[in-house]
Short mmCIF file of C-alpha atoms and ligand atoms in Angstrom, two decimals:
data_model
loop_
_atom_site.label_atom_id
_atom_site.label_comp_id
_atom_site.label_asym_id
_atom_site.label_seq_id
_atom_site.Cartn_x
_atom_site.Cartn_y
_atom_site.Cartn_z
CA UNK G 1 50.07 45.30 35.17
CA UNK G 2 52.20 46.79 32.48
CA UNK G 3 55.31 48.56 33.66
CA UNK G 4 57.35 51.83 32.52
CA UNK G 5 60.89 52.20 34.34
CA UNK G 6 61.69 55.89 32.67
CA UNK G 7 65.05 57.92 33.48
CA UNK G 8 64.54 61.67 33.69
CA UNK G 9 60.61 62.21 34.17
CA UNK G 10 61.61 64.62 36.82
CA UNK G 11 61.08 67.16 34.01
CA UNK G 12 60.19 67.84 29.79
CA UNK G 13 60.05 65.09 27.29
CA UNK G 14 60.71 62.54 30.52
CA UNK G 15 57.57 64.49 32.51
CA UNK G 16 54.96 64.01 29.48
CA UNK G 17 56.00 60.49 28.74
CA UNK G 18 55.30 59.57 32.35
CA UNK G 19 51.73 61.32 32.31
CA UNK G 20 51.52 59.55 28.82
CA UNK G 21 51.76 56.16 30.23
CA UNK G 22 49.93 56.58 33.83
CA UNK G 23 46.85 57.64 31.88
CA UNK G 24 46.71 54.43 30.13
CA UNK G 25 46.85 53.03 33.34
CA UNK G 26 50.32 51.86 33.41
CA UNK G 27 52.58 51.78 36.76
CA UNK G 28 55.14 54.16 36.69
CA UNK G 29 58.99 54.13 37.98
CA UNK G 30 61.14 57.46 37.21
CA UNK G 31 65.12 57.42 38.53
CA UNK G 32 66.16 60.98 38.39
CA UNK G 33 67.36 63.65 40.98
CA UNK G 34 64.46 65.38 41.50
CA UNK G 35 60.84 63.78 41.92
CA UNK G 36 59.00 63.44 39.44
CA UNK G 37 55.57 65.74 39.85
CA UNK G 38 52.86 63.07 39.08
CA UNK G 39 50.76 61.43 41.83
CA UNK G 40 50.89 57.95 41.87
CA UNK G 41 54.22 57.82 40.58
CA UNK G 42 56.88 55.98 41.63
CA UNK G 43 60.14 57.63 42.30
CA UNK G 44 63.57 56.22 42.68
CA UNK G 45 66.30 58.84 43.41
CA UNK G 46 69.23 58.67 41.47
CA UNK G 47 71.84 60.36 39.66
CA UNK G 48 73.00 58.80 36.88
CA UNK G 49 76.41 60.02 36.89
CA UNK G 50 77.40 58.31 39.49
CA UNK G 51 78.94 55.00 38.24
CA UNK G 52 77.27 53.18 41.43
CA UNK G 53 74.26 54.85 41.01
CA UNK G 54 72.30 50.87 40.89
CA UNK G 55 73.47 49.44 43.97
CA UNK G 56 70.96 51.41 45.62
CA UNK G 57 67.93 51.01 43.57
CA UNK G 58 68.42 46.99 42.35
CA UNK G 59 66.00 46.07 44.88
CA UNK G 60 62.86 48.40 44.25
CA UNK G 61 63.27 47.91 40.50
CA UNK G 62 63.07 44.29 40.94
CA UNK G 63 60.06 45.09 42.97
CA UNK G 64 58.72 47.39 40.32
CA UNK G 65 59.75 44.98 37.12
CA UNK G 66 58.48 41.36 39.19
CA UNK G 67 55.49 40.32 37.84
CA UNK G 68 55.05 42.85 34.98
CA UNK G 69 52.33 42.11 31.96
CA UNK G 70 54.89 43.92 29.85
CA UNK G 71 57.49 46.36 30.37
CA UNK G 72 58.42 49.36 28.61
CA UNK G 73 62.06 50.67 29.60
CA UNK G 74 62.97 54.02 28.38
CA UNK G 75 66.16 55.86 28.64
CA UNK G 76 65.15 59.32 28.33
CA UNK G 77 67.53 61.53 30.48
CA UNK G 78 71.04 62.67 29.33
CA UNK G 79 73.53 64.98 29.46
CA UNK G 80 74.36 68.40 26.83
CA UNK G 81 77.50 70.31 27.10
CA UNK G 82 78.77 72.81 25.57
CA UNK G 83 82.05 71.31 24.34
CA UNK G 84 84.45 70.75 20.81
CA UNK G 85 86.50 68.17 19.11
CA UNK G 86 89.56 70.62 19.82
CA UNK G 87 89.39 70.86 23.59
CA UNK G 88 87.00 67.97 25.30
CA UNK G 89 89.46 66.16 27.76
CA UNK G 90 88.88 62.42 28.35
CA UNK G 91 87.56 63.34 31.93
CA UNK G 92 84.62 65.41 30.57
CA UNK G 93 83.64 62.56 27.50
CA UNK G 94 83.79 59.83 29.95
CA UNK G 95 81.57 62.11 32.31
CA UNK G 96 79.19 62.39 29.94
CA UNK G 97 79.32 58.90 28.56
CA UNK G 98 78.08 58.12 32.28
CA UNK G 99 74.75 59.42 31.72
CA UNK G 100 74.31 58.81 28.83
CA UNK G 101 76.02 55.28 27.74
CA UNK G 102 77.12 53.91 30.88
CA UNK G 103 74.49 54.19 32.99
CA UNK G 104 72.05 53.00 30.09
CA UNK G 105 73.51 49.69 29.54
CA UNK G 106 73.26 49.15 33.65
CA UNK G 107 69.68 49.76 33.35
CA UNK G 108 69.57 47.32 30.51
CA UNK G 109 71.63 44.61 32.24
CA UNK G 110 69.50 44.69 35.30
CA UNK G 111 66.27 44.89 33.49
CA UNK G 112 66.44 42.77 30.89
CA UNK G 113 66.15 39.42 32.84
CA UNK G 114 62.70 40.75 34.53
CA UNK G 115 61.55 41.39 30.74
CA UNK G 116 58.79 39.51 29.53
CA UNK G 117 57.96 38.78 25.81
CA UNK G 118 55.67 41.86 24.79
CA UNK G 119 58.29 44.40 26.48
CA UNK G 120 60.32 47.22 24.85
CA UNK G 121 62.95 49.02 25.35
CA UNK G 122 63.32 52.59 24.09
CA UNK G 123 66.34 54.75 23.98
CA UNK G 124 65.59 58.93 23.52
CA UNK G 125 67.92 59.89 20.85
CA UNK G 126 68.21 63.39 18.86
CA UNK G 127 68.84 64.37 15.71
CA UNK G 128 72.51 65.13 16.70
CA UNK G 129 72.36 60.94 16.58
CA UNK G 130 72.87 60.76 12.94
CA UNK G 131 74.54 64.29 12.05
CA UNK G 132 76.65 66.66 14.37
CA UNK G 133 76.94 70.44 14.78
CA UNK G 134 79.53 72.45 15.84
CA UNK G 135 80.22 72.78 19.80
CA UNK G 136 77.93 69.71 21.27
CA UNK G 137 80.65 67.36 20.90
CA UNK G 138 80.17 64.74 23.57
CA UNK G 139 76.36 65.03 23.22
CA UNK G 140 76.57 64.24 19.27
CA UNK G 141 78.98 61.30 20.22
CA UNK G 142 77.00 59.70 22.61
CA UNK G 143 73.96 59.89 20.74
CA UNK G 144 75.37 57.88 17.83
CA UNK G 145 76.48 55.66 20.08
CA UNK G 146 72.83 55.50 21.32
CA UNK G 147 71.62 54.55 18.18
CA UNK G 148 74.62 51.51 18.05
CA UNK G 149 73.07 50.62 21.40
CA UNK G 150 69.76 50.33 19.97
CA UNK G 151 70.63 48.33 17.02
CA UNK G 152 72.69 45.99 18.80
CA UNK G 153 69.93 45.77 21.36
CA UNK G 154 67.96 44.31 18.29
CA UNK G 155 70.14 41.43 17.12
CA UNK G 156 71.14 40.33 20.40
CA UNK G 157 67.29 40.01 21.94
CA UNK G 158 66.59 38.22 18.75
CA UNK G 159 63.26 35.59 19.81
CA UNK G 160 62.86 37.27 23.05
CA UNK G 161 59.93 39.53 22.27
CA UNK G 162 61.06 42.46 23.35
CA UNK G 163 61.77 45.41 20.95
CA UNK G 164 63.23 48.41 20.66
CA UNK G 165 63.76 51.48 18.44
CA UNK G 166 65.38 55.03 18.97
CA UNK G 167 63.39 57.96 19.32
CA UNK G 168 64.77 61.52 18.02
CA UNK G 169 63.80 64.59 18.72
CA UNK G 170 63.98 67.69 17.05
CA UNK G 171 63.71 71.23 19.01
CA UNK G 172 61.11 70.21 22.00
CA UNK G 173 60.01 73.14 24.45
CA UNK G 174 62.26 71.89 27.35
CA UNK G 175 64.62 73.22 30.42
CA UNK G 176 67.18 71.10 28.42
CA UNK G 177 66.73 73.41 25.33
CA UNK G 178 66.33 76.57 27.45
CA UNK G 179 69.32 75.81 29.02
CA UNK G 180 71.50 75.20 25.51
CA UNK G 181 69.98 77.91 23.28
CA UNK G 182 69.50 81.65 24.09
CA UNK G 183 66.44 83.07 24.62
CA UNK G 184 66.72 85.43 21.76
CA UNK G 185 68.28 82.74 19.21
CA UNK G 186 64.50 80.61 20.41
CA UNK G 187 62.42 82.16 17.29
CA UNK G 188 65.17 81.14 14.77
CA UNK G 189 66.06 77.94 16.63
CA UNK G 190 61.73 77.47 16.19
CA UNK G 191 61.82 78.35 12.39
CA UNK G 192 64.05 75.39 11.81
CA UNK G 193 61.16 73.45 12.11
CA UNK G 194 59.32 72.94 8.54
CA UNK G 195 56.42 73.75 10.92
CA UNK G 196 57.62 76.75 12.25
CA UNK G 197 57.51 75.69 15.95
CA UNK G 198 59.03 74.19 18.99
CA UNK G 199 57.94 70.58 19.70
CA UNK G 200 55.96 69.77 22.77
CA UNK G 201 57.10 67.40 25.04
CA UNK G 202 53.53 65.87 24.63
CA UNK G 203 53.61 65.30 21.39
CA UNK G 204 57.36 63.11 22.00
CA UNK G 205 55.37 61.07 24.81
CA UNK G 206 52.83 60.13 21.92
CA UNK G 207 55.73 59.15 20.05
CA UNK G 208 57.40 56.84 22.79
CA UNK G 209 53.74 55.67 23.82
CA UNK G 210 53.12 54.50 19.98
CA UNK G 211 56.30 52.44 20.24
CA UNK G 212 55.94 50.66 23.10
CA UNK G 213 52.86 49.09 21.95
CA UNK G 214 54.05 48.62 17.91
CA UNK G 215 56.76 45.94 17.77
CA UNK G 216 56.58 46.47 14.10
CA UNK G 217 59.33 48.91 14.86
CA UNK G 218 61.75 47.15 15.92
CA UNK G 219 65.21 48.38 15.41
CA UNK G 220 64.51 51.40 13.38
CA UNK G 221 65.47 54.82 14.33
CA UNK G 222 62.26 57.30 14.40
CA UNK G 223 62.73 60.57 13.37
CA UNK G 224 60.53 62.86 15.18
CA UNK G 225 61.34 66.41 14.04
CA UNK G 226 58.44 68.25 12.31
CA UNK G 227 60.95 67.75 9.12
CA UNK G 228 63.66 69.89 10.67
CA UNK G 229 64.76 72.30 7.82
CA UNK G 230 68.04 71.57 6.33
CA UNK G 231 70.28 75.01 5.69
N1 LIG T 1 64.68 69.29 24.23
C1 LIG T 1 65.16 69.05 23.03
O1 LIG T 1 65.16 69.93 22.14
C2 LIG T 1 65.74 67.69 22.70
C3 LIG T 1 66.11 67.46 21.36
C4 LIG T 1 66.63 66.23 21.03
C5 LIG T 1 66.75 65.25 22.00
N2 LIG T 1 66.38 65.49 23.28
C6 LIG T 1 66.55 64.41 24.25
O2 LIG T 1 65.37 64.22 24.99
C7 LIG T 1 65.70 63.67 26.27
C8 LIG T 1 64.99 64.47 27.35
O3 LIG T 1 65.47 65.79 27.30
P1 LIG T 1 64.60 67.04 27.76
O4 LIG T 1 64.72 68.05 26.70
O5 LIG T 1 63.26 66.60 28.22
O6 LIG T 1 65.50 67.53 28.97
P2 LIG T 1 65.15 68.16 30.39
O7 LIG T 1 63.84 68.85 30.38
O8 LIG T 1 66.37 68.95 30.76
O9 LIG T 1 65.03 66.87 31.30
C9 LIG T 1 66.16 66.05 31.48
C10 LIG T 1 65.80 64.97 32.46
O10 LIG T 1 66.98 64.15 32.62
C11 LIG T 1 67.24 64.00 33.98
N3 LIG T 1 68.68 63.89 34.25
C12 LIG T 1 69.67 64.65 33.73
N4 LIG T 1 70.84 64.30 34.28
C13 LIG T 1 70.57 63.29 35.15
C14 LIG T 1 71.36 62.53 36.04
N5 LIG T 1 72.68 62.73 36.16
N6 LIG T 1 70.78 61.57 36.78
C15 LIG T 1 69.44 61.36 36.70
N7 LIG T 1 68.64 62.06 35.88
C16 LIG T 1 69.20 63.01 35.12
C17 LIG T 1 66.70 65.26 34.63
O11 LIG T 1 66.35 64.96 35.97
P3 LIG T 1 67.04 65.60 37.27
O12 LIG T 1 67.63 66.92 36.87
O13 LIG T 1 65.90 65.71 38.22
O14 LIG T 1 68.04 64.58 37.68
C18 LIG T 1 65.44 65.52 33.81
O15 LIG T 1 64.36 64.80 34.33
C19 LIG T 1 67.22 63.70 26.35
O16 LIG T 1 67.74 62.43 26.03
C20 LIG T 1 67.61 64.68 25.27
O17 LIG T 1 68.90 64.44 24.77
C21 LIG T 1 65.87 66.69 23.65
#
């Protein structure tokens, strides 16, 4: 049976990825707060934040990873503040590093040995990975960091035949977007798109599906923006 273990399909890009996967007939394990909406999917509770957030779930993600065909591990949730250079204290960085470094490389550590060759590991980045903008401070930190992540990921799981790559989004339709942009700034925040649009979440679970199954890819970083329009 091939395996995803996906943090964050609770909701958006996480959601569709999970859907992606079960209808290829893959077994499904989401860690997030809420449950993830699918049937048939398996849900671990956890909060990410919370630097002991494993303990609780190293047993049923051995029981999901044992035996796997393949694996695809994908670290999809995180965490966007509003916050700047000029006032982030190291409280609220390390906070968010939790989520969205910390709590990554646990995953990693404790799934890696249940990895067989044919596995991949895939890290959700943005495109505030590789360029920043003003007041999303931590975010645009942690997301390059991401992409270190991913390329040291690479070199050190050299002959093991499992891959990885990071994933960026542009603008997708989600509660995580809703959340950060106002609803009237949406139609501008759309035309920044060379298509005009917001993502779908759909069309990022095609993305991470794709990689998964293409070790071709293996430590590259995937832009997956509609060609967001440079101003
Ligand atoms: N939407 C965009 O425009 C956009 C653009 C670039 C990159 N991205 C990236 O895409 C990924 C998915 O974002 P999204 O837009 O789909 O966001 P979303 O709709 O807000 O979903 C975020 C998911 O992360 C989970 N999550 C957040 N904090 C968590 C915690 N402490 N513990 C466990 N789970 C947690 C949430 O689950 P619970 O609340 O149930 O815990 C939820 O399932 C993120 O890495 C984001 O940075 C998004």
């Amino acid at each position: 049976m091939k395996t995803l273990i996906i943090t964050g399909a609770s909701a958006g890009i996480g959601l569709a990825t999970a859907r992606r996967f079960a209808a290829s007939g893959w077994a499904v394990t989401n860690i997030s707060r809420r449950p993830c909406p699918l049937e048939g999917v398996n849900h671990l509770r956890g909060d990410l934040s919370a630097p002991g957030f494993l303990d609780a779930l190293r047993k049923p993600l051995s029981v999901a990873l044992q035996g796997a065909d393949a694996v695809a591990l994908i670290h999809n949730a995180s965490r966007l503040l509003n916050d700047s250079a000029a006032d982030t204290s190291s409280e609220q960085l390390r906070a968010v590093f939790e989520v969205n470094l910390v709590a990554v490389n646990a995953l990693n550590r404790l799934a890696i040995a249940w990895m067989p060759s044919g596995s991949a590991i895939l890290y959700v980045g943005s495109t505030l990975a590789e360029k920043a903008v003003p007041n999303s401070y931590s975010y645009v930190v942690s997301k390059h960091a991401l992409v270190g992540m991913m390329r040291a990921t690479c070199q050190d799981l050299v002959g093991r035949g499992i891959h990885t790559a990071c994933i960026c989004p542009g603008f997708t339709d989600t509660e995580m977007l809703r959340a950060h942009v106002p609803a009237q700034a949406m139609p501008s925040v759309a035309g920044m798109s060379a298509y005009g649009r917001l993502i779908e979440p759909e069309e990022i679970a095609e993305t991470l599906f794709w990689a998964a199954v293409n070790p071709v890819i293996n430590g590259a970083v995937l832009h997956a923006n509609l060609g967001q329009v440079e101003r």
